[in-house]
Coordinates of C-alpha atoms in Angstrom, one line a residue:
M142 CA -265.1 70.3 -2.3
T143 CA -268.7 69.2 -1.0
P144 CA -269.4 65.7 -0.4
K145 CA -271.7 65.9 -3.3
Q146 CA -269.4 67.4 -5.8
L147 CA -267.0 64.4 -4.7
E148 CA -269.8 61.6 -5.0
Q149 CA -270.1 63.1 -8.5
R150 CA -266.7 62.9 -9.4
L151 CA -266.2 59.0 -8.1
F152 CA -269.1 58.5 -10.5
L153 CA -267.3 59.5 -13.5
L154 CA -264.0 58.2 -12.9
T155 CA -265.9 55.0 -12.2
V156 CA -267.5 55.1 -15.6
A157 CA -264.7 56.2 -17.7
A158 CA -262.7 53.6 -16.1
V159 CA -265.6 50.9 -17.2
L160 CA -265.6 52.4 -20.5
V161 CA -261.7 52.0 -20.8
F162 CA -262.2 48.6 -19.8
T163 CA -264.7 47.6 -22.2
V164 CA -262.7 48.9 -24.7
L165 CA -259.7 47.1 -24.1
V166 CA -261.7 44.1 -23.8
G167 CA -264.1 44.3 -27.0
R168 CA -260.4 45.1 -28.8
L169 CA -259.1 41.8 -27.3
G170 CA -261.9 40.0 -28.5
Y171 CA -261.9 41.6 -31.8
L172 CA -258.1 40.6 -32.5
Q173 CA -258.7 37.2 -31.2
L174 CA -261.9 36.2 -32.7
V175 CA -262.1 38.5 -36.0
E176 CA -258.7 38.7 -37.0
G177 CA -256.6 36.2 -34.7
E178 CA -256.4 34.3 -37.9
K179 CA -254.2 36.8 -39.9
Y180 CA -252.2 37.7 -36.9
E181 CA -251.4 34.0 -36.5
K182 CA -250.3 33.9 -39.9
L183 CA -247.9 37.0 -39.4
A184 CA -246.5 35.7 -36.4
T185 CA -246.0 32.2 -38.7
E186 CA -244.3 34.5 -41.6
N187 CA -241.9 35.9 -39.0
R188 CA -240.6 32.4 -38.1
I189 CA -241.1 30.7 -41.6
R190 CA -239.3 31.5 -44.4
L191 CA -239.5 29.9 -47.7
L192 CA -236.3 29.6 -49.2
P193 CA -235.4 29.4 -53.1
L194 CA -233.8 26.9 -54.3
A195 CA -231.9 27.4 -57.8
A196 CA -232.1 24.6 -60.6
P197 CA -229.1 23.2 -61.7
R198 CA -228.3 24.2 -65.4
G199 CA -227.8 21.3 -68.1
D200 CA -224.9 19.9 -68.8
F201 CA -222.5 20.1 -71.8
L202 CA -221.1 16.8 -73.0
D203 CA -218.4 16.3 -76.1
R204 CA -219.6 13.8 -78.5
N205 CA -218.4 10.9 -76.7
G206 CA -220.2 11.8 -73.6
N207 CA -217.1 13.3 -71.7
P208 CA -218.0 16.4 -69.4
L209 CA -217.2 19.8 -70.9
V210 CA -219.6 22.3 -68.6
T211 CA -221.3 20.8 -65.3
S212 CA -223.3 22.7 -62.1
R213 CA -222.0 21.9 -58.5
L214 CA -223.1 22.7 -55.2
A215 CA -221.3 25.6 -53.3
P216 CA -221.6 27.5 -50.2
V217 CA -223.5 30.9 -50.7
I218 CA -223.5 33.6 -48.3
S219 CA -226.8 35.6 -48.7
V220 CA -228.6 38.4 -46.7
V221 CA -232.2 38.4 -45.7
P222 CA -233.4 42.4 -45.1
M223 CA -236.1 42.2 -42.7
D224 CA -234.0 39.9 -40.1
M225 CA -231.3 42.6 -39.9
K226 CA -232.5 44.5 -37.2
K227 CA -229.6 47.3 -37.8
P228 CA -228.6 46.6 -41.2
D229 CA -226.0 49.1 -41.1
E230 CA -224.0 47.8 -38.5
V231 CA -224.6 44.3 -40.1
L232 CA -223.5 45.4 -43.2
Q233 CA -220.5 47.2 -42.2
R234 CA -219.2 43.9 -39.8
L235 CA -219.8 41.3 -43.1
S236 CA -217.7 43.9 -45.1
Q237 CA -214.9 43.5 -42.9
L238 CA -215.3 39.7 -42.6
L239 CA -215.4 39.3 -46.5
G240 CA -212.6 42.1 -47.0
Y241 CA -214.5 44.2 -49.2
D242 CA -218.0 46.3 -49.5
V243 CA -221.3 44.7 -49.4
R244 CA -223.4 47.4 -48.8
Q245 CA -223.6 48.9 -52.3
T246 CA -224.3 45.5 -53.7
V247 CA -227.2 45.3 -51.4
E248 CA -228.6 48.6 -51.8
D249 CA -228.6 48.4 -55.3
T250 CA -230.4 45.1 -55.7
I251 CA -233.4 46.4 -53.2
A252 CA -233.5 49.4 -55.4
R253 CA -233.7 47.5 -58.6
L254 CA -236.3 45.3 -56.8
K255 CA -238.5 47.9 -55.7
E256 CA -238.0 49.6 -59.0
R257 CA -239.4 46.5 -60.4
K258 CA -242.0 45.9 -57.8
E259 CA -240.0 42.9 -57.1
Y260 CA -239.0 43.6 -53.6
R261 CA -239.7 40.7 -50.6
P262 CA -238.0 41.6 -47.4
Y263 CA -238.1 37.9 -46.4
T264 CA -235.7 37.2 -49.8
P265 CA -232.0 36.3 -49.6
I266 CA -230.0 38.9 -51.3
R267 CA -227.0 36.8 -52.5
I268 CA -223.3 38.2 -51.3
A269 CA -220.9 35.8 -52.3
T270 CA -220.7 32.5 -54.7
D271 CA -218.5 29.6 -53.8
A272 CA -217.2 31.0 -50.8
D273 CA -214.1 29.5 -49.5
I274 CA -213.4 27.8 -46.2
A275 CA -211.7 30.5 -44.3
T276 CA -214.5 32.8 -45.3
L277 CA -217.2 30.4 -44.2
T278 CA -215.4 29.5 -40.9
K279 CA -215.3 33.7 -39.8
I280 CA -218.9 33.9 -40.7
A281 CA -219.8 30.7 -38.3
E282 CA -217.5 32.3 -35.9
H283 CA -219.5 35.5 -35.8
Q284 CA -222.8 34.3 -36.5
L285 CA -224.5 36.2 -33.3
E286 CA -223.1 39.3 -34.8
L287 CA -224.5 38.6 -38.0
P288 CA -228.2 39.0 -37.6
G289 CA -229.8 38.0 -41.5
V290 CA -226.9 36.4 -42.4
M291 CA -227.4 32.9 -44.1
I292 CA -225.2 30.7 -45.6
E293 CA -226.8 28.0 -47.9
E294 CA -225.9 25.7 -50.8
Q295 CA -226.8 26.7 -54.5
P296 CA -225.5 25.2 -57.6
I297 CA -223.4 27.0 -59.3
R298 CA -221.5 27.0 -62.9
D299 CA -218.6 24.5 -63.4
Y300 CA -216.1 25.0 -66.1
P301 CA -213.8 21.9 -65.4
L302 CA -211.6 23.0 -68.7
K303 CA -211.1 26.2 -67.1
D304 CA -209.9 28.7 -70.4
V305 CA -210.2 25.8 -73.1
G306 CA -213.2 26.0 -74.9
A307 CA -214.4 29.2 -72.9
H308 CA -215.5 30.7 -76.4
V309 CA -217.8 28.2 -77.7
F310 CA -219.3 27.6 -74.1
G311 CA -219.3 31.0 -72.8
Y312 CA -220.3 32.4 -69.3
V313 CA -223.1 33.0 -67.0
R314 CA -224.0 35.8 -65.0
E315 CA -227.0 37.7 -63.3
I316 CA -229.6 38.9 -65.4
S317 CA -229.3 42.7 -66.7
K318 CA -231.7 45.2 -66.9
E319 CA -232.0 45.3 -70.7
E320 CA -231.9 41.2 -70.6
L321 CA -234.9 41.1 -68.4
D322 CA -237.2 43.9 -70.0
A323 CA -236.8 41.8 -73.6
W324 CA -237.1 38.2 -71.4
R325 CA -239.9 38.8 -68.9
D326 CA -243.0 37.1 -71.1
K327 CA -240.4 34.1 -71.2
G328 CA -240.4 33.8 -66.9
Y329 CA -237.1 35.5 -66.1
K330 CA -237.1 37.5 -63.0
M331 CA -234.6 39.8 -61.4
G332 CA -231.5 37.9 -60.0
D333 CA -231.8 34.9 -62.6
I334 CA -228.6 33.7 -63.8
V335 CA -228.5 33.4 -67.3
G336 CA -226.0 32.8 -70.2
K337 CA -224.3 36.1 -71.6
T338 CA -222.2 34.5 -74.2
G339 CA -221.6 31.4 -76.6
L340 CA -223.7 28.0 -76.2
E341 CA -224.9 29.3 -72.8
R342 CA -226.8 32.4 -74.3
V343 CA -228.0 30.6 -77.3
Y344 CA -229.6 27.7 -75.6
D345 CA -230.2 29.5 -72.3
E346 CA -233.8 28.7 -72.1
V347 CA -233.3 25.0 -72.8
L348 CA -230.4 24.9 -70.1
R349 CA -232.0 27.0 -67.1
G350 CA -234.3 24.4 -65.7
E351 CA -236.7 25.0 -63.3
P352 CA -236.1 26.6 -59.4
G353 CA -238.1 25.4 -56.6
G354 CA -238.5 26.4 -52.7
Q355 CA -237.9 24.8 -49.0
Q356 CA -239.8 25.9 -46.2
V357 CA -237.5 26.4 -43.2
E358 CA -238.0 27.8 -39.3
V359 CA -235.6 30.6 -38.5
D360 CA -234.6 32.1 -35.5
A361 CA -234.9 35.5 -34.0
G362 CA -231.6 36.3 -36.0
G363 CA -233.3 34.9 -39.2
R364 CA -230.8 31.9 -38.7
P365 CA -232.7 28.4 -40.4
V366 CA -232.9 26.5 -37.2
K367 CA -235.1 23.6 -38.9
T368 CA -236.4 22.1 -42.4
L369 CA -240.1 22.3 -42.7
P370 CA -242.2 20.0 -44.8
G371 CA -243.5 21.6 -48.3
R372 CA -240.0 21.3 -50.4
K373 CA -240.7 21.6 -54.1
V374 CA -237.7 19.9 -55.5
P375 CA -236.4 22.2 -58.3
V376 CA -236.0 20.6 -61.7
A377 CA -232.5 20.7 -63.5
G378 CA -232.3 21.9 -67.3
S379 CA -231.6 20.0 -70.3
S380 CA -228.1 19.1 -71.2
L381 CA -226.5 19.5 -74.5
K382 CA -224.1 17.0 -76.5
L383 CA -221.8 18.8 -78.4
T384 CA -220.2 17.5 -81.3
L385 CA -216.9 18.8 -79.9
D386 CA -214.2 16.2 -79.1
R387 CA -212.6 16.8 -75.5
S388 CA -209.4 15.6 -76.5
L389 CA -209.3 17.3 -80.0
E390 CA -210.4 20.6 -78.3
E391 CA -207.7 20.5 -75.3
A392 CA -204.9 19.5 -78.3
A393 CA -205.9 22.3 -80.6
A394 CA -205.4 25.1 -77.5
Q395 CA -202.2 23.0 -76.3
G396 CA -200.9 23.0 -79.8
L397 CA -201.7 26.4 -80.3
R398 CA -200.2 27.8 -77.2
E399 CA -197.0 26.0 -77.5
S400 CA -196.2 27.0 -80.9
M401 CA -197.0 30.7 -80.0
D402 CA -194.6 29.9 -77.3
R403 CA -192.0 28.4 -79.6
I404 CA -191.5 31.5 -81.8
K405 CA -192.1 34.1 -78.9
T406 CA -188.6 35.5 -79.7
Q407 CA -189.0 36.2 -83.6
F408 CA -192.9 36.7 -83.2
P409 CA -194.3 37.8 -79.7
T410 CA -197.7 37.0 -80.4
K411 CA -200.2 35.7 -78.3
A412 CA -203.8 35.7 -80.7
G413 CA -204.9 32.6 -83.0
A414 CA -207.5 30.7 -83.6
V415 CA -208.1 26.5 -84.5
V416 CA -211.3 25.1 -86.4
V417 CA -211.5 21.3 -86.8
L418 CA -214.6 20.2 -88.9
D419 CA -216.2 16.9 -90.0
V420 CA -216.2 16.9 -93.5
R421 CA -219.0 14.6 -94.1
T422 CA -221.3 16.5 -92.0
G423 CA -220.2 19.8 -90.7
A424 CA -219.7 18.6 -87.3
V425 CA -217.3 21.2 -85.4
L426 CA -215.0 19.1 -83.4
A427 CA -213.0 21.7 -82.2
M428 CA -212.8 25.6 -81.9
V429 CA -210.4 27.5 -80.3
S430 CA -209.6 31.2 -80.0
E431 CA -206.4 32.5 -78.1
P432 CA -205.9 34.4 -75.7
S433 CA -208.6 32.8 -73.7
F434 CA -210.6 33.4 -70.5
D435 CA -211.7 31.4 -67.4
P436 CA -215.5 31.3 -67.4
N437 CA -215.6 30.2 -63.8
D438 CA -214.3 33.8 -62.9
F439 CA -217.9 35.1 -64.2
T440 CA -219.6 32.7 -61.5
R441 CA -218.6 35.0 -58.7
E442 CA -220.4 38.4 -57.7
T443 CA -216.9 40.3 -57.7
I444 CA -214.4 39.8 -60.5
P445 CA -210.7 40.7 -58.9
P446 CA -209.4 43.9 -60.6
D447 CA -206.3 42.4 -62.3
T448 CA -208.2 39.5 -63.5
W449 CA -211.0 42.0 -65.0
Q450 CA -208.2 44.0 -66.5
A451 CA -206.3 40.7 -68.1
M452 CA -209.4 39.6 -69.8
N453 CA -210.3 43.0 -71.2
D454 CA -206.9 43.6 -72.5
P455 CA -207.7 46.1 -75.4
K456 CA -204.3 44.8 -77.3
W457 CA -205.3 40.9 -77.5
Q458 CA -209.1 41.0 -76.8
P459 CA -209.2 37.5 -75.0
Q460 CA -213.0 37.5 -75.0
L461 CA -213.2 38.0 -78.8
N462 CA -213.4 34.7 -80.3
R463 CA -211.0 35.0 -83.4
A464 CA -212.6 31.3 -84.9
I465 CA -215.9 33.4 -86.1
R466 CA -215.1 37.1 -85.4
G467 CA -211.6 37.6 -86.3
E468 CA -211.1 38.2 -90.2
Y469 CA -207.9 37.7 -92.0
P470 CA -206.2 37.7 -95.5
P471 CA -206.4 34.2 -96.6
G472 CA -202.5 34.5 -98.1
S473 CA -201.7 31.4 -100.1
T474 CA -204.4 29.2 -98.9
F475 CA -206.9 31.0 -101.5
K476 CA -204.9 29.5 -104.5
M477 CA -207.0 26.5 -104.2
V478 CA -210.1 28.7 -105.4
V479 CA -207.9 30.1 -108.1
A480 CA -207.1 26.7 -108.8
T481 CA -210.6 25.7 -108.9
A482 CA -211.9 28.4 -111.1
G483 CA -209.1 27.8 -113.5
L484 CA -209.4 24.3 -114.1
E485 CA -213.5 24.7 -114.1
T486 CA -213.3 27.4 -116.7
G487 CA -211.0 25.8 -119.2
T488 CA -208.6 28.2 -118.4
I489 CA -205.7 25.8 -117.9
R490 CA -205.4 21.7 -117.7
P491 CA -203.4 20.2 -114.8
Q492 CA -200.2 19.5 -117.0
D493 CA -200.1 22.9 -118.5
T494 CA -196.7 24.4 -117.3
I495 CA -195.4 28.1 -117.4
V496 CA -191.4 29.2 -116.8
D497 CA -191.0 31.4 -113.3
R498 CA -188.3 32.9 -113.7
G499 CA -189.1 34.9 -110.1
V500 CA -190.7 38.1 -111.4
Y501 CA -194.1 38.1 -113.6
W502 CA -194.0 41.2 -115.8
R503 CA -197.6 41.0 -117.6
I504 CA -198.7 43.9 -116.1
E505 CA -196.5 45.4 -113.5
P506 CA -193.4 43.5 -112.0
K507 CA -194.6 41.0 -109.3
K508 CA -192.1 39.0 -107.6
C509 CA -192.1 35.4 -106.5
W510 CA -191.3 34.3 -102.9
K511 CA -188.5 32.3 -104.3
P512 CA -185.6 34.7 -105.9
G513 CA -184.8 33.5 -109.2
G514 CA -188.0 31.6 -109.3
H515 CA -189.1 27.6 -109.5
G516 CA -188.6 27.1 -113.2
V517 CA -191.1 25.0 -115.1
I518 CA -194.0 24.4 -113.0
N519 CA -197.6 23.1 -113.7
L520 CA -200.5 23.3 -111.0
T521 CA -199.9 20.5 -108.5
R522 CA -196.1 21.8 -108.1
A523 CA -197.4 25.6 -107.9
I524 CA -199.4 24.3 -105.1
E525 CA -196.8 22.3 -103.4
V526 CA -194.1 24.9 -103.8
S527 CA -196.6 28.0 -103.5
C528 CA -195.1 29.4 -106.4
N529 CA -196.6 33.2 -106.6
V530 CA -195.6 33.7 -110.3
Y531 CA -198.0 30.8 -111.3
F532 CA -200.9 32.3 -109.6
Y533 CA -200.2 35.4 -110.6
D534 CA -200.3 34.5 -114.4
L535 CA -203.2 31.6 -113.7
G536 CA -205.4 34.6 -111.7
Y537 CA -205.0 37.4 -114.8
R538 CA -206.4 34.6 -117.2
T539 CA -209.0 33.8 -115.3
G540 CA -210.5 37.0 -114.4
I541 CA -211.6 38.1 -110.8
D542 CA -215.5 37.6 -111.8
A543 CA -214.7 33.9 -112.3
I544 CA -212.4 33.4 -109.2
N545 CA -215.0 35.1 -106.9
R546 CA -217.4 33.1 -108.3
Y547 CA -215.7 29.9 -106.9
A548 CA -214.8 31.6 -104.0
E549 CA -218.3 32.1 -103.1
G550 CA -219.4 28.5 -103.7
Y551 CA -217.1 27.8 -101.1
G552 CA -218.6 29.7 -98.9
L553 CA -216.1 32.4 -98.5
G554 CA -217.3 35.9 -97.5
R555 CA -220.6 34.8 -96.4
P556 CA -221.9 33.6 -92.9
T557 CA -221.6 29.7 -92.4
G558 CA -224.7 29.7 -90.5
I559 CA -223.1 28.5 -86.9
N560 CA -225.1 29.0 -84.1
L561 CA -223.1 31.2 -81.8
Y562 CA -223.0 34.1 -79.5
P563 CA -221.9 36.9 -80.1
G564 CA -222.7 35.9 -84.0
E565 CA -220.2 35.3 -86.7
K566 CA -218.7 38.1 -89.1
T567 CA -219.4 37.9 -92.9
G568 CA -215.9 38.5 -94.1
L569 CA -215.4 40.4 -97.0
L570 CA -215.0 38.6 -100.9
A571 CA -213.9 41.7 -102.6
T572 CA -215.5 42.6 -105.8
P573 CA -215.4 45.2 -108.4
E574 CA -218.8 46.3 -107.4
W575 CA -217.4 46.5 -103.6
K576 CA -214.5 48.9 -104.7
L577 CA -216.8 51.2 -106.2
K578 CA -219.2 51.5 -103.4
N579 CA -216.6 51.5 -100.5
Y580 CA -213.7 53.8 -102.1
K581 CA -213.3 56.0 -99.2
L582 CA -212.4 53.1 -96.9
L583 CA -209.3 52.6 -99.5
G584 CA -208.5 56.6 -98.8
L585 CA -209.4 57.1 -102.2
K586 CA -210.8 60.4 -103.2
K587 CA -213.1 59.2 -106.0
P588 CA -214.5 55.7 -107.0
E589 CA -211.8 53.5 -109.1
P590 CA -212.5 50.7 -111.4
W591 CA -210.9 47.5 -110.3
Q592 CA -207.4 47.0 -111.8
P593 CA -205.6 44.1 -113.5
G594 CA -203.3 44.4 -110.6
E595 CA -205.4 44.1 -108.1
T596 CA -206.6 40.6 -109.7
L597 CA -203.1 39.4 -109.2
S598 CA -203.0 40.9 -105.7
A599 CA -206.4 38.4 -104.7
A600 CA -205.2 35.5 -106.9
I601 CA -202.4 34.7 -104.1
G602 CA -204.6 36.0 -101.2
Q603 CA -203.0 39.4 -100.3
G604 CA -205.8 41.7 -102.0
F605 CA -208.5 43.3 -99.9
S606 CA -210.4 39.9 -98.7
S607 CA -210.4 38.8 -95.6
F608 CA -212.2 36.0 -94.0
T609 CA -212.7 34.0 -90.4
P610 CA -210.7 30.5 -89.6
L611 CA -214.4 28.9 -89.9
Q612 CA -214.9 30.2 -93.0
M613 CA -211.6 28.8 -94.0
A614 CA -212.3 25.4 -92.5
N615 CA -215.4 25.4 -94.2
Y616 CA -214.2 25.4 -97.6
I617 CA -211.4 23.3 -96.6
A618 CA -214.1 20.8 -95.9
T619 CA -216.3 21.4 -98.9
L620 CA -213.2 20.9 -101.0
A621 CA -212.3 17.6 -99.3
N622 CA -215.7 16.1 -99.9
G623 CA -216.2 16.6 -103.0
G624 CA -218.1 20.1 -103.5
T625 CA -220.8 19.8 -100.8
R626 CA -220.9 22.8 -98.1
Y627 CA -222.8 21.9 -94.9
R628 CA -223.7 24.6 -92.2
P629 CA -221.2 24.1 -89.6
Y630 CA -222.6 22.6 -86.1
L631 CA -222.3 22.3 -82.3
V632 CA -225.0 20.8 -80.9
S633 CA -226.3 17.2 -81.8
Q634 CA -228.8 16.6 -79.2
V635 CA -230.7 18.1 -76.4
I636 CA -231.2 15.9 -73.6
G637 CA -233.6 16.2 -70.7
P638 CA -233.2 15.6 -67.0
D639 CA -234.8 12.7 -67.4
G640 CA -231.9 11.4 -70.0
K641 CA -234.5 11.3 -73.0
V642 CA -233.3 12.7 -76.1
K643 CA -235.8 15.7 -76.6
E644 CA -234.1 17.0 -79.9
T645 CA -231.5 16.2 -82.2
Y646 CA -229.5 18.1 -84.9
G647 CA -227.5 16.7 -87.6
P648 CA -226.2 17.4 -91.3
E649 CA -227.4 20.4 -93.0
V650 CA -226.6 20.8 -96.9
M651 CA -226.3 24.6 -97.6
A652 CA -225.1 24.5 -101.3
K653 CA -223.4 21.9 -104.1
M654 CA -220.6 22.8 -106.4
D655 CA -220.8 20.9 -109.1
L656 CA -216.9 20.1 -109.9
K657 CA -214.9 18.0 -112.0
P658 CA -213.5 15.1 -110.5
S659 CA -210.2 16.4 -112.6
T660 CA -210.3 19.6 -110.8
L661 CA -210.7 17.7 -107.5
A662 CA -208.1 15.0 -108.1
A663 CA -205.3 17.8 -109.4
I664 CA -205.8 20.4 -106.4
K665 CA -206.1 17.6 -104.0
E666 CA -202.8 16.4 -105.1
G667 CA -201.0 19.4 -105.0
M668 CA -202.1 19.6 -101.3
H669 CA -200.7 16.2 -100.6
L670 CA -197.7 17.3 -101.8
V671 CA -197.5 20.3 -99.7
A672 CA -197.3 18.2 -96.5
Q673 CA -195.4 15.2 -97.9
G674 CA -194.1 15.9 -101.1
P675 CA -190.3 16.8 -101.7
E676 CA -190.7 20.4 -102.0
G677 CA -193.9 20.5 -99.9
T678 CA -193.8 24.0 -97.5
A679 CA -195.0 22.0 -94.8
A680 CA -193.2 18.5 -95.4
A681 CA -190.9 19.1 -92.5
Y682 CA -193.9 18.6 -90.3
F683 CA -195.9 15.9 -92.2
R684 CA -193.2 14.1 -94.6
N685 CA -193.2 10.9 -92.2
F686 CA -196.6 11.4 -90.9
P687 CA -198.3 7.7 -90.9
I688 CA -201.5 9.1 -92.4
P689 CA -201.7 10.7 -95.9
V690 CA -202.2 14.4 -95.2
A691 CA -203.1 17.1 -97.8
G692 CA -202.7 21.2 -96.6
K693 CA -201.5 24.4 -97.6
T694 CA -199.6 26.8 -96.0
G695 CA -200.3 30.4 -96.2
T696 CA -198.6 33.9 -95.0
A697 CA -201.0 36.4 -94.9
Q698 CA -199.6 40.3 -95.3
N699 CA -200.4 42.0 -92.2
P700 CA -199.9 46.3 -92.1
H701 CA -200.5 46.4 -88.5
G702 CA -197.3 44.1 -88.2
A703 CA -196.0 41.0 -88.4
D704 CA -197.5 38.6 -91.5
H705 CA -200.3 36.1 -90.0
G706 CA -199.4 32.7 -90.3
W707 CA -201.9 29.9 -91.7
F708 CA -202.3 26.3 -92.2
V709 CA -205.6 24.6 -93.8
G710 CA -205.8 20.7 -94.7
F711 CA -207.5 17.2 -94.4
A712 CA -207.1 14.0 -93.6
P713 CA -206.7 11.3 -94.8
Y714 CA -206.0 12.6 -98.2
D715 CA -207.5 9.5 -100.0
K716 CA -210.4 9.4 -97.5
P717 CA -210.9 12.4 -95.9
E718 CA -212.5 13.0 -92.3
I719 CA -211.6 16.2 -91.1
A720 CA -210.4 19.5 -91.9
V721 CA -207.9 21.7 -90.2
A722 CA -207.6 25.8 -90.0
V723 CA -205.2 26.9 -87.9
L724 CA -204.4 31.0 -87.9
V725 CA -201.5 32.5 -86.1
E726 CA -202.0 35.9 -85.7
Q727 CA -198.9 37.8 -86.4
G728 CA -197.1 34.4 -86.6
G729 CA -194.9 35.0 -89.3
H730 CA -195.1 31.8 -91.6
G731 CA -197.6 29.7 -92.0
G732 CA -195.2 26.7 -92.3
S733 CA -193.5 27.2 -88.9
A734 CA -196.4 28.9 -87.1
A735 CA -199.4 27.0 -87.9
A736 CA -198.3 23.4 -89.6
P737 CA -197.3 21.9 -86.3
V738 CA -200.7 23.0 -84.5
A739 CA -202.3 20.9 -87.4
R740 CA -199.9 18.1 -86.9
R741 CA -200.7 18.0 -83.0
I742 CA -204.4 17.8 -84.6
F743 CA -203.8 15.1 -86.4
E744 CA -201.9 13.1 -84.1
T745 CA -204.8 13.2 -81.4
Y746 CA -207.6 12.6 -83.9
F747 CA -205.9 9.4 -85.3
H748 CA -204.1 8.1 -82.3
V749 CA -200.8 8.6 -83.8
A750 CA -197.8 9.1 -80.9
P751 CA -196.4 12.7 -80.9
A752 CA -192.9 12.6 -82.5
R753 CA -190.7 15.2 -81.4
Q754 CA -190.6 17.9 -84.4
N755 CA -187.7 20.5 -84.8
A756 CA -188.8 23.9 -86.9
P757 CA -186.8 23.8 -89.9
A758 CA -183.5 26.1 -90.1
T759 CA -185.0 28.3 -93.1
P760 CA -188.7 28.4 -92.8
S761 CA -190.5 28.9 -96.3
V762 CA -191.9 32.4 -96.9
D763 CA -195.4 30.4 -96.6

């Protein structure tokens, strides 16, 4: 290589070096002067996180201000996707510590968020709620192995009564895709905890509050190391003051469970319902459905398989609110409807009598529950002893149309209007027109007209009709207060987080029955004799009760098992305050299965010391 060529090559290398240096300096200057602010922000965002702070849901209070449902702070384990340097390793180790696979939960959540264009890699994804101290200790001990895993405190729902009142309160869980599609315009977003059933669902928008946020500084592993200024305080949701009485709710649940336990050797049932109403307003003082479930189980991400299986038992259906969605024949508790129709239409007078010899022969042989019958009997005694023959005759003479007209007046076979989710069933008040339309449901090959014998069955509550326990309680409340049918309601006030009342709810009259005082007096007297008369079918449980009680037992035939047991009643007899309906599914007899539950409720409401009650050796059929 000649000296000239060497000189040219050195010149070119020098020029290239200068150009490279110039480019590097220029790029560095550009990054510092032009885009310095941008990259400073990115660096800061890698160091600072905005942690969402959930707003506590509003509380449920009973009518005396006692807590029924609250929220409490609980430890929550979450993962921040962008801080997991090796996600598979971190999630595998976390799964080992928690005892279940969390990878699928994280992947599913990220997929849903990406689908809705809501994914933010720095937003925590909840893995475990209300973790116990042992689990938290494990996470803390292995924190260096778990970059991106964080522990924080968030409010979660707390149901201190556990499985008491669960069907009224409902439960909360993460919003579903379908719910989000329907509610997105109301401000809901993926990951929100929402009410699924009961009052939690009906009043979700009132209860949920406004979430906040907190800026924190994190280390290289994404672990919070410092709280920074800039906190947005979450605003709690509004609370609900309910019409329920906590002591009555607990007494009704306990009384129903004890009754079912007492009769289980003869009638192994696990199902029933109780409704208690204020006859002066329609306020629901207690509503119980058995079997029940614990709403606290739904506050966690995973429900143990045995718990899930139990709460979804296909035979007993613990999540079914039998008080508003169970439909049952009324049995002899329907006899007051027939009595109303007979008296109001002038078919009978209270003092009119018939002779019951044990069988009714007018259309077809129909037996009384008592062999040999009750002899000479009038209306009040017929109610007291639940004489079938008397009501066969009264039903035949009165007619199905008149009977149904007064049943409708009492609200039977139509919605009560209560605001709960899932909604109430309407029940069925069978009419001749209904039979013609639904002949296939009855196994008939062609439409057939209503038969006189079907009126006899309807007159003692054993026909096609079926009603919910709430409808039955409202019917008795209407009778007790003189004919005013109210809409049953559960919420009396909405109270803001500042303690001020935002909304008030009260009595709402749905209809009024123009009943003669003599009609009401005769029927109420008969019901009083049921509970405290010499031959009353429930007298074994109320004869010495210090408060005058009126009631009616009922045994409803059940083609799928043992008969259902009913008790309906009100107290005080002379100045009614509360009405009660108790249904023990497949409980056998209303007197022995349901009446003791009602006594427990009356004891609690009137502050009467409990007395040991022994079931009669031979309970009446009703």
